[in-house]
Short mmCIF file of C-alpha atoms in Angstrom, two decimals:
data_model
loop_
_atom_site.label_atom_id
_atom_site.label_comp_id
_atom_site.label_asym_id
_atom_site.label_seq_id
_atom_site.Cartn_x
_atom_site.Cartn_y
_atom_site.Cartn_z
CA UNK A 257 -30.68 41.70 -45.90
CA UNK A 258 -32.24 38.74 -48.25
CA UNK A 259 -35.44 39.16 -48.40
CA UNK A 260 -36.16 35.53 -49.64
CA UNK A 261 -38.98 32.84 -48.44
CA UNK A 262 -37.84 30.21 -46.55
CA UNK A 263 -34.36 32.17 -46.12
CA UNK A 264 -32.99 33.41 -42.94
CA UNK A 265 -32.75 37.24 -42.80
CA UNK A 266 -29.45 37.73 -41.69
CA UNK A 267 -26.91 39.86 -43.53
CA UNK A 268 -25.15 37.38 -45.70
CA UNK A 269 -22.73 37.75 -48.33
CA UNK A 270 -22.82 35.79 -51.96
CA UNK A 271 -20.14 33.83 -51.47
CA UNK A 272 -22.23 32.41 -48.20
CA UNK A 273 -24.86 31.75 -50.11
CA UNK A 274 -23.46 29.80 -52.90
CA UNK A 275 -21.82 27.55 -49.99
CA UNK A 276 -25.24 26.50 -49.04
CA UNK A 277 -26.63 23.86 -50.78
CA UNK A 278 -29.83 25.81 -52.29
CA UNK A 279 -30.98 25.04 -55.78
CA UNK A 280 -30.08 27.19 -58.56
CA UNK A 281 -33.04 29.23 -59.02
CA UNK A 282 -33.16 29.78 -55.12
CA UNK A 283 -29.56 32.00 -55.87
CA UNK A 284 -30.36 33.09 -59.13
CA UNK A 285 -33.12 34.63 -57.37
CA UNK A 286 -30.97 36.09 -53.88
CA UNK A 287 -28.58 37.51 -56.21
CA UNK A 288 -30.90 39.51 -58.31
CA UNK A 289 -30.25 37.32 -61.72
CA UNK A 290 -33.23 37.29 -64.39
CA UNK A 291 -30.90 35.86 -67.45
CA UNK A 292 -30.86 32.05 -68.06
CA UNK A 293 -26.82 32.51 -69.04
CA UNK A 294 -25.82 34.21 -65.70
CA UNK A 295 -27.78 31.32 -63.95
CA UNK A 296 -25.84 28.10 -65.30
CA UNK A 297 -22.35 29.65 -64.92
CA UNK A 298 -20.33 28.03 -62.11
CA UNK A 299 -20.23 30.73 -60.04
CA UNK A 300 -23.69 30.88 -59.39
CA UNK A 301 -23.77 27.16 -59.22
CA UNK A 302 -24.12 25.49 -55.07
CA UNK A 303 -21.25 22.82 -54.62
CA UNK A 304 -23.88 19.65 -54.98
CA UNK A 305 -24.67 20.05 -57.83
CA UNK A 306 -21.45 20.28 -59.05
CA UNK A 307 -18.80 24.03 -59.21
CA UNK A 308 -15.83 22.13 -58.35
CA UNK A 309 -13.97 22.27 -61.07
CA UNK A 310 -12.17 19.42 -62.59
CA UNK A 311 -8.52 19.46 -60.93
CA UNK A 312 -10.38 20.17 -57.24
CA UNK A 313 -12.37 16.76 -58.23
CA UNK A 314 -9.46 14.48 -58.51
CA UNK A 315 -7.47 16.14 -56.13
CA UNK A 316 -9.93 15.01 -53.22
CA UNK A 317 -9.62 11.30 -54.00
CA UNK A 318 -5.99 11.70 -54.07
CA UNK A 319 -6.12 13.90 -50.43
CA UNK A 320 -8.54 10.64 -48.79
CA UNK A 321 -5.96 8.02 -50.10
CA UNK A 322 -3.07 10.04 -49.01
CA UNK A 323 -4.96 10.55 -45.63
CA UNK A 324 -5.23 6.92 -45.40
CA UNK A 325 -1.87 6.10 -46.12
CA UNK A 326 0.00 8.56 -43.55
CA UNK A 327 -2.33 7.23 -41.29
CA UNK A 328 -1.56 3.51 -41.72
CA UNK A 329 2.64 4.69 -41.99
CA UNK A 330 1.76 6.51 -38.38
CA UNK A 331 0.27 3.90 -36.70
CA UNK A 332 2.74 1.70 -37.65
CA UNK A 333 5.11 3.70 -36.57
CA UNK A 334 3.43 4.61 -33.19
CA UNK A 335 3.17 1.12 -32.30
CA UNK A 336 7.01 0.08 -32.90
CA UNK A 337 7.95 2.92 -30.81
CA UNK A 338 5.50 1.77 -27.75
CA UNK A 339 7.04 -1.49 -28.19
CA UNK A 340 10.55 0.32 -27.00
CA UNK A 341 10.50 -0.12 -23.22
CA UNK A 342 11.71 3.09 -21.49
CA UNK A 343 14.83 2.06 -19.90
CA UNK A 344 14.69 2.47 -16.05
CA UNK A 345 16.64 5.14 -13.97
CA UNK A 346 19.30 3.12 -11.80
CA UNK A 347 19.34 6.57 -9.57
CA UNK A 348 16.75 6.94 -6.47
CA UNK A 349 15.52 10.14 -5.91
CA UNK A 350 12.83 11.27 -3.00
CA UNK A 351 11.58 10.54 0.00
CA UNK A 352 12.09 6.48 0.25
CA UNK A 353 15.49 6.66 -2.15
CA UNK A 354 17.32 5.29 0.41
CA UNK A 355 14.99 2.26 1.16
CA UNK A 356 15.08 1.36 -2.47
CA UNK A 357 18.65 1.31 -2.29
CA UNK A 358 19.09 -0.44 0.38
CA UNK A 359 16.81 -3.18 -0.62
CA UNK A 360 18.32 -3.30 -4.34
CA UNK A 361 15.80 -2.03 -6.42
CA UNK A 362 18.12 1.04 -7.32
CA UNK A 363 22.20 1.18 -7.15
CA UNK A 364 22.44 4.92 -6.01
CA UNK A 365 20.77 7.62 -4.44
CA UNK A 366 20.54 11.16 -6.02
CA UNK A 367 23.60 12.15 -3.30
CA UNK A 368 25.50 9.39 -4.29
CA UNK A 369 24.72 6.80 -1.39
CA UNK A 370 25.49 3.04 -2.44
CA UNK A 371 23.71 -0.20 -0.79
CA UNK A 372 26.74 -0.53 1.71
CA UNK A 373 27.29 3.24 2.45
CA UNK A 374 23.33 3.18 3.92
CA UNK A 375 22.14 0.65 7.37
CA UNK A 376 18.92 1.09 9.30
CA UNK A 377 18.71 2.19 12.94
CA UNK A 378 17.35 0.62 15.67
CA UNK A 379 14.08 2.50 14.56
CA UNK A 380 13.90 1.47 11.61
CA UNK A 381 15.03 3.91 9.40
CA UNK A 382 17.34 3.79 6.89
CA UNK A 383 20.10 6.50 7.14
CA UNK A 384 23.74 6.69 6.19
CA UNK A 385 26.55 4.62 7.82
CA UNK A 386 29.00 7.97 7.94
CA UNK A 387 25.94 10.36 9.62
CA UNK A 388 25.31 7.19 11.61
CA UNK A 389 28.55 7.02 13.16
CA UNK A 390 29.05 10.97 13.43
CA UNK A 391 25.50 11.25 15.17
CA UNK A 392 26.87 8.51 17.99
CA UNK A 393 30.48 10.67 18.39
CA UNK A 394 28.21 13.75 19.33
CA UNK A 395 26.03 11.81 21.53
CA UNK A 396 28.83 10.31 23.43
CA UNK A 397 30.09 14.03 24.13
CA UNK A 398 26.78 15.01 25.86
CA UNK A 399 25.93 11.80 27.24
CA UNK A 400 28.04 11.93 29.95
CA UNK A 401 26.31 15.68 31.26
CA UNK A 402 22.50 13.77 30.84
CA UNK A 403 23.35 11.36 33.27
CA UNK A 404 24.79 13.85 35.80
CA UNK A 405 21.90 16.19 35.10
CA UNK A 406 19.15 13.11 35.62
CA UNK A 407 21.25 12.33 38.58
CA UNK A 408 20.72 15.63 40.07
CA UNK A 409 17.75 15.65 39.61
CA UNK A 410 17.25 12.94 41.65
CA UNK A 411 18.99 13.97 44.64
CA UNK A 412 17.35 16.93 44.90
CA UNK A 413 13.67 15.51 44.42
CA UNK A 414 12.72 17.68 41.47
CA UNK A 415 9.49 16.47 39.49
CA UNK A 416 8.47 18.41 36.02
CA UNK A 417 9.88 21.17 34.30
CA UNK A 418 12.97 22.71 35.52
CA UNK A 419 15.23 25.28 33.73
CA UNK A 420 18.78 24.59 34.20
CA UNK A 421 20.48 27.82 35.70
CA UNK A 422 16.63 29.40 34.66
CA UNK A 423 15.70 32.51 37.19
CA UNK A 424 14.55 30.21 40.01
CA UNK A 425 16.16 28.80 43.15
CA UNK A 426 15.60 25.13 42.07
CA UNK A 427 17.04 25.46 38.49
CA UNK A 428 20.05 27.65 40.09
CA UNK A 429 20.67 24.75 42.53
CA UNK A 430 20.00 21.88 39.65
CA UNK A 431 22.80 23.71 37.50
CA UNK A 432 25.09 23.56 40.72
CA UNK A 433 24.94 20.21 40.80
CA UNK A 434 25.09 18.67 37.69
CA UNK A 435 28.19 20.81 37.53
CA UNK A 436 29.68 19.49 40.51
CA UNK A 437 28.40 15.65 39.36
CA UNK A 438 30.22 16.19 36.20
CA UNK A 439 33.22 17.43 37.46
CA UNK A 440 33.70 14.10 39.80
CA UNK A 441 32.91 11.99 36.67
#
């Protein structure tokens, strides 16, 4: 503890002390130091009034101008590489990839899908020509059973929910026939 006016009283070290900027007699005084030699060696010396020695002085000047050119070199440098444009992916990934496809802005999606190998549906969407076609091939197989079903349905004046061949009378009976529909068709 430094027992000093005007000082803090906090346990500090010398070394702390001498980087403060306090006058000389102010640390002559903290560390205990009566002779006039002991007070004008560097040591005891704070940095403003001048300790650095002489190679720490001209190596600053040097450090700020060597600062000051890296920074000019990197900002240079910086701006020639913004000036590179990023060169655009030609492949379409996520949700609307096949959109931008199909309306040029990329040449492939992620799978591989080319501007003719995509069409839109009659809703709108854009899907594939191959799933387009294989979608319609299993349609076409079931189609045919819908019709007889909705048919049945008809004849035998069913309104909401029925289970085909479910527990029930009516869905027993709708399941009879549909069958025999489908058979005749």
């Amino acid at each position: 503890m430094i027992g000093l006016a005007g000082l803090s009283t906090g346990p500090r070290t010398f070394k702390q002390l001498l980087r403060t900027s306090w006058s000389v007699a102010t640390l002559a005084q903290a560390a205990g130091v009566t002779t006039a030699r002991a007070i004008t060696r560097r040591s005891l010396l704070p940095s403003s009034i001048g300790s650095r020695p002489l190679q720490r002085a001209m190596a600053l000047p040097m450090k700020t101008a060597m600062k000051t050119g890296m920074k000019a070199a990197m900002k240079t440098s910086m701006k020639a590489a913004m000036k590179k444009k990023k060169s655009m992916s030609t492949i379409a990934k996520g949700v609307q990839a096949k959109s931008q496809v199909l309306k040029g802005a990329k040449v492939k999606t992620s799978g591989g899908l080319t501007k003719d190998s995509l069409m839109k549906n009659k809703r709108g969407k854009v899907v594939s020509k191959k799933k387009h076609a294989a979608g319609k091939k299993l349609f076409a197989a079931v189609k045919k059973w819908g019709e007889c079903v909705a048919k049945a349905r008809a004849a035998l004046g069913l309104k909401g929910f029925v289970a085909i061949n479910g527990k029930k009378p009516e869905g027993k009976a709708l399941y009879a026939k549909a069958k025999a529909l489908y058979a005749q068709a």
